[in-house]
XYZ file of C-alpha atoms in Angstrom:
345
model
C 12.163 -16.733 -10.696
C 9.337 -19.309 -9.659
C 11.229 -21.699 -12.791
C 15.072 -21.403 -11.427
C 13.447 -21.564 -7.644
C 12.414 -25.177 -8.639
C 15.314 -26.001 -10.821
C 17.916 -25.420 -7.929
C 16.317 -28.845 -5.942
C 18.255 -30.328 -8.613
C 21.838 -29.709 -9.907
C 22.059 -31.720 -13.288
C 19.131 -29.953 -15.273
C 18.388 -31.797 -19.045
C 16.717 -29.212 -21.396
C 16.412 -30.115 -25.389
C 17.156 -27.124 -27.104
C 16.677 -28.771 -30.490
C 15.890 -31.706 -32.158
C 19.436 -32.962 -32.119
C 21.429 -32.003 -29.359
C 20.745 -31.591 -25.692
C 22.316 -29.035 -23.479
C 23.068 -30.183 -19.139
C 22.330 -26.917 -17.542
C 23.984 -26.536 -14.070
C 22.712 -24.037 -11.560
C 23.783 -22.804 -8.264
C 21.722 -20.711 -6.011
C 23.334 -18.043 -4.429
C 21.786 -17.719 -1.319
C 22.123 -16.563 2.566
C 20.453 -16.028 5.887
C 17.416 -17.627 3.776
C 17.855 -15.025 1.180
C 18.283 -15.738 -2.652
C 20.552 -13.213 -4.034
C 20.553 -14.633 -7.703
C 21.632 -17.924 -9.577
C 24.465 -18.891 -11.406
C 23.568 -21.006 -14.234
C 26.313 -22.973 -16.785
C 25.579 -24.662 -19.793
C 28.079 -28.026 -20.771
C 27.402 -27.176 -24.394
C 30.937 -28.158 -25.365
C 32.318 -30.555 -23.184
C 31.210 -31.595 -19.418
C 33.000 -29.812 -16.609
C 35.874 -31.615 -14.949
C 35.818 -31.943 -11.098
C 37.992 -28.975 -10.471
C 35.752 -26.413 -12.672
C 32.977 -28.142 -10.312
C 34.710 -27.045 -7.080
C 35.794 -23.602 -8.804
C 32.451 -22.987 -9.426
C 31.036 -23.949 -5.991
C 34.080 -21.464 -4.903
C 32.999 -18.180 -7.018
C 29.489 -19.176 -5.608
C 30.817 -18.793 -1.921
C 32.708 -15.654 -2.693
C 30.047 -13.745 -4.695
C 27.421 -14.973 -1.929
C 29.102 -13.265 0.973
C 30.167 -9.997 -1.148
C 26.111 -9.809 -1.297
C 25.376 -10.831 2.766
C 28.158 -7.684 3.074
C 26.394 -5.202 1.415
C 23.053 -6.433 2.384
C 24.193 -6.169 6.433
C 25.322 -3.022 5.471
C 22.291 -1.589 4.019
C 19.800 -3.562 6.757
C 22.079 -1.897 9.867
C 21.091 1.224 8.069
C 17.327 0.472 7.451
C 17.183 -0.541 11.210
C 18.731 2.532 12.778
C 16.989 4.682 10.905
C 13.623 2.917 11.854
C 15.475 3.155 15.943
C 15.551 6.834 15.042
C 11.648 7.035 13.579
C 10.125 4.735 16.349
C 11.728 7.237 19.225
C 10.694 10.076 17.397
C 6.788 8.394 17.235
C 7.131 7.761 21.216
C 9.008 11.319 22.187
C 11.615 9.640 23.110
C 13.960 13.021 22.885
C 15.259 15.314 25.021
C 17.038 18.365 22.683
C 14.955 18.622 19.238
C 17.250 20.304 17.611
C 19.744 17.773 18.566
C 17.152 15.323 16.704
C 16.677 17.472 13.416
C 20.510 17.394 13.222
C 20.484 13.464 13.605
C 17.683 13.567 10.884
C 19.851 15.480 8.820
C 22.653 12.984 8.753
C 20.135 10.505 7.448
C 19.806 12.569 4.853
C 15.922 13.239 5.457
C 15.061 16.209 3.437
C 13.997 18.244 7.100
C 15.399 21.936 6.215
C 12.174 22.346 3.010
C 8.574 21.331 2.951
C 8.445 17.727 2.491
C 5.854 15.078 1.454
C 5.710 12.146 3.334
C 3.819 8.782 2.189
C 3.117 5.519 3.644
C 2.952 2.649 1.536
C 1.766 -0.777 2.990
C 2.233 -4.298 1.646
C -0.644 -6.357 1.811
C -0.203 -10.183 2.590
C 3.095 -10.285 4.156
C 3.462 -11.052 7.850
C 2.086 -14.615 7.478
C -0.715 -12.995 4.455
C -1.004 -14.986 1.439
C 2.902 -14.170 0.195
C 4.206 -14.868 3.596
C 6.499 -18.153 3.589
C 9.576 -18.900 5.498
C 12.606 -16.868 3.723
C 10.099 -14.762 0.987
C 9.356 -11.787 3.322
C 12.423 -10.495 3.140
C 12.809 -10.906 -0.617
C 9.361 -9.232 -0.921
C 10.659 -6.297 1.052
C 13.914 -5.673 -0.852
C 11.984 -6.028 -4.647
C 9.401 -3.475 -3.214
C 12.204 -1.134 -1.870
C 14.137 -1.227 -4.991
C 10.728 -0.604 -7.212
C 10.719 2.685 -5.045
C 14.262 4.074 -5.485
C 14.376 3.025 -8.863
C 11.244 5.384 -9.757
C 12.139 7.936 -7.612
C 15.409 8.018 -9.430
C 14.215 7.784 -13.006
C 11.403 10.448 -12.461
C 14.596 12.777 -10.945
C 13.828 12.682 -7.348
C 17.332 13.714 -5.472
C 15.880 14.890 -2.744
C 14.159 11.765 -0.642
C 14.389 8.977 1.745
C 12.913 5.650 1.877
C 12.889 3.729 5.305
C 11.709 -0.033 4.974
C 9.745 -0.922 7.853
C 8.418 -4.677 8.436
C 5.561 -4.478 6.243
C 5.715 -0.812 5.155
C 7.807 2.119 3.893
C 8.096 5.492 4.721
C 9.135 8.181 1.738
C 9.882 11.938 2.251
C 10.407 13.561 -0.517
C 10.823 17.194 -0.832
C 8.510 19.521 -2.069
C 10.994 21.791 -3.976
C 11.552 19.058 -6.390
C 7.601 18.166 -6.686
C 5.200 20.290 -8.782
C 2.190 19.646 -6.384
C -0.075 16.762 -4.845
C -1.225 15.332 -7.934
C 2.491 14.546 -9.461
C 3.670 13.018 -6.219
C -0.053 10.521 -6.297
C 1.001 9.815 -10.241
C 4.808 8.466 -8.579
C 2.658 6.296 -6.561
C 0.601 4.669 -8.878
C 3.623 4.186 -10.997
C 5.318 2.368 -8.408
C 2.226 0.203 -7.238
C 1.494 -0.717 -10.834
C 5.345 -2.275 -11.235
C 5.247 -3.905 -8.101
C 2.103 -5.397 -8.822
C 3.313 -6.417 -12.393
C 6.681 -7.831 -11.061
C 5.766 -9.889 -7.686
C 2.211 -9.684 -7.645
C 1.740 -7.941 -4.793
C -1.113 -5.165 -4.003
C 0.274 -1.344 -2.124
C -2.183 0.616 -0.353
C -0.404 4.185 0.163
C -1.268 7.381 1.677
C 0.015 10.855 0.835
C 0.531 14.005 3.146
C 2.040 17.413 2.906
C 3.748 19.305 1.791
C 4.352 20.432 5.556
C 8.097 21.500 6.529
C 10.186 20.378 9.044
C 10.238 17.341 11.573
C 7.606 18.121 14.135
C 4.764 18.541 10.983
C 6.467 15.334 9.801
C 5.548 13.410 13.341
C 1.828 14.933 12.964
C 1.677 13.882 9.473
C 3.016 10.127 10.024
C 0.083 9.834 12.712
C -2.454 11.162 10.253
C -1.093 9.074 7.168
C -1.060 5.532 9.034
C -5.114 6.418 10.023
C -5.276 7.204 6.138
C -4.071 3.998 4.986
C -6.460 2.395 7.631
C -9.287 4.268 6.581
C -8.619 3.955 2.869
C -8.549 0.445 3.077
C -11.700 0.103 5.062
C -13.518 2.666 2.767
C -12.046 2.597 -0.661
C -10.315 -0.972 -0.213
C -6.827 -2.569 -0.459
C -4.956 -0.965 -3.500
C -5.835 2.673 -2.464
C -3.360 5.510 -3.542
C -4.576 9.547 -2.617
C -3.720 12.307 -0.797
C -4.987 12.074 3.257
C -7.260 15.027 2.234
C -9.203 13.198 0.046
C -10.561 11.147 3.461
C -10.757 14.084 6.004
C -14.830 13.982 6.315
C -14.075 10.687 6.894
C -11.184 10.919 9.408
C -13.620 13.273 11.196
C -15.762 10.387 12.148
C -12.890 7.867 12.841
C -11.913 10.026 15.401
C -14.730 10.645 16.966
C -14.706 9.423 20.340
C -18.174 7.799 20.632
C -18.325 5.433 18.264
C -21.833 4.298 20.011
C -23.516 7.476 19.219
C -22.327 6.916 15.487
C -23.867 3.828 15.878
C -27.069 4.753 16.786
C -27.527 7.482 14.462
C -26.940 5.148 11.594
C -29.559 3.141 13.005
C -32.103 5.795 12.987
C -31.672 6.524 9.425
C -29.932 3.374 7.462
C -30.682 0.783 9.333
C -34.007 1.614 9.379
C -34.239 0.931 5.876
C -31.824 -2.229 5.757
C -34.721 -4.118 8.625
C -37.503 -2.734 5.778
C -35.379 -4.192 2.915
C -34.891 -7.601 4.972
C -38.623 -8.131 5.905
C -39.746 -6.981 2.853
C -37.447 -8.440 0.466
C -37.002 -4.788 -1.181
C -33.911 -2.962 -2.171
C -34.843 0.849 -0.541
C -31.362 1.000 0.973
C -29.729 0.659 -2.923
C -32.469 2.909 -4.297
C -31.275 5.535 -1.690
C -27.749 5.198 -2.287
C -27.859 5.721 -6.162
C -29.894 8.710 -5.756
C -27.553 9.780 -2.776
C -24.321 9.401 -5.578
C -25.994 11.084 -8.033
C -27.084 13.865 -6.050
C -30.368 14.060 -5.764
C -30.713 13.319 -9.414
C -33.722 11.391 -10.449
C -32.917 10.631 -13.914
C -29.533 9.506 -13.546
C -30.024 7.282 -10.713
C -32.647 5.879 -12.458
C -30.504 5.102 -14.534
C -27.953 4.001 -12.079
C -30.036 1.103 -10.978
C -31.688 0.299 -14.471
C -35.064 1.430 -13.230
C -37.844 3.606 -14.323
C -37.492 7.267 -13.542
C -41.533 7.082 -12.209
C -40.267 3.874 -10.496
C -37.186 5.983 -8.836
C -38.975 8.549 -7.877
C -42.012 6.587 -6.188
C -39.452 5.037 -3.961
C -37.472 8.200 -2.952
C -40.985 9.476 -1.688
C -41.548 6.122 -0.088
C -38.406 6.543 1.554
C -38.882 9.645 2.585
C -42.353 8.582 4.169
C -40.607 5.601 6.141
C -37.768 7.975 7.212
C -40.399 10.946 8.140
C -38.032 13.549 6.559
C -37.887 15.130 2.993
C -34.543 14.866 1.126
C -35.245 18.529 -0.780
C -34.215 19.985 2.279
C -30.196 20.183 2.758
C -30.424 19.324 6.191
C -31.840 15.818 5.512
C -30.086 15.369 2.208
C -26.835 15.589 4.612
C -27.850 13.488 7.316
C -28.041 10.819 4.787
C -25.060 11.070 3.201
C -23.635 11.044 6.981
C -25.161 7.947 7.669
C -23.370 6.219 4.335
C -20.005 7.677 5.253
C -20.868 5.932 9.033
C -21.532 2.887 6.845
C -18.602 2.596 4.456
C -16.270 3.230 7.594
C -17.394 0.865 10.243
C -19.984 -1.717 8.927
């Protein structure tokens, strides 16, 4: 793409395809609305085109371009009523539900079964790192085809895929999915080829299987603070279900974020203004032994220390902290104070 992107700034191209001979290459871009649809490329291997297979050619190139702006408006009036539709249904913008599920139906969203419904974001679009004048777009419809195309070969019937500015929104049904784990395998297919075609990371959340539209609204809410979340805690490129973060979602929802705060510094950050002043590493020590649960030897080994040398810092730990991380009270207030600090520092 990135080769016949820079070719097109030129319309005579000179390649040597062998020691003797040399072919002129002539490519058109068919483009529109700052969209490139494809190319069409000639080779004068036999003789050089006259000026009427020039203009014939510049013709087809016309014709073909706005057979693709016609099926592209098409499928973007779609995309855009359907996301209409999604964004009143976010706002309760309805009057007669079952008025709505009926309008959902005609969309074809899989409403009348238990469904699953994922979010998958695009990182570095909206003026990120891919973002350039024309590329979103392109971006956008690669990504959306990546989808449909492994929904289809993996014998999904039963789905919908809304394109959103820097997202998309799948439902798929439960009846044709065998559980959580197949529907998280889909996903990492599909982020894998996207990343291998255009370079691009997805972060994507999973929830369900919940049936009809009103669990779908609750879900969407949950999901988007599941891709936020994920990202924060598990970074960009995240792909699970939104129960793998629900300790977590606890505490982004908890309303005093202060309080968090200040517990975190009554345990943690009591360690991290040792570790500073002292030029130690307690807070690392503790988090090993915290991963391997309470496990001496394998945090140890963790940290490529000593089990002695583990040990006689868990105790000084425990001395600084004035608690004793035997007891399951303690043990938990620690790992509380790491889940505050993968989520908000």
């Amino acid at each position: 793409y990135q080769s016949l992107k820079k070719a097109i700034s030129r319309v005579n191209l000179t390649k040597k395809l062998d020691a003797n001979k040399e072919w002129k290459i002539w490519v058109r871009d068919i483009k529109g609305n700052n969209e490139t649809f494809g190319y069409i490329i000639i080779t004068e291997r036999f003789k050089k085109l006259t000026d009427i297979e020039v203009k014939a050619i510049e013709h087809v190139t016309s014709i073909v371009t706005l057979e693709f702006l016609k099926q592209r408006t098409g499928f973007q009036d779609f995309q855009r009523i359907q996301n209409d539709f999604l964004d009143d249904l976010i706002e309760g913008n309805y009057k007669d539900f079952s008025l709505t599920e009926k309008q959902a139906r005609t969309y074809g969203w899989p409403v009348d079964s238990s469904m699953f419904l994922s979010i998958t974001e695009v990182e570095g679009l909206q003026g990120g790192i891919y973002s350039s004048e024309g590329n979103d777009q392109y971006f956008i419809n690669g990504i959306y085809n990546v989808i449909k195309r492994v929904l289809k070969e993996q014998g999904f019937s039963r789905k919908t895929v809304i394109s959103r500015s820097d997202s998309f929104l799948t439902l798929i049904s439960e009846k044709e999915a065998t559980g959580k784990e197949k529907i998280i395998t889909l996903f990492e297919e599909i982020q894998a080829r996207v990343k291998r075609d255009f370079g691009i990371v997805l972060t994507t959340a999973v929830s369900g299987p919940d049936y009809g539209l009103k669990n779908m609204l609750k879900n969407y809410k949950n999901t988007r603070d599941a891709i936020t979340i994920g990202k924060k805690v598990l970074g960009s490129g995240y792909c699970g279900h939104i129960d793998q973060l629900v300790f977590f979602r606890v505490l982004y929802k908890y309303p005093e974020r202060d309080e968090l705060m200040r517990f975190y510094d009554y345990t943690i950050g009591k360690l991290e203004d040792y570790d500073r002043k002292n030029n130690t590493d307690l807070v690392r020590i503790l988090k090993a032994y915290m991963d391997n649960l309470g496990t001496i030897t394998e945090a140890a080994r963790e940290v490529y220390v000593h089990r002695n040398t583990m040990k006689n810092k868990i105790e000084k730990i425990e001395k600084l902290l004035g608690i004793d991380l035997k007891e399951s009270e303690a043990f938990f207030k620690i790992l509380l104070a790491f889940k505050i600090r993968n989520l908000f520092i």
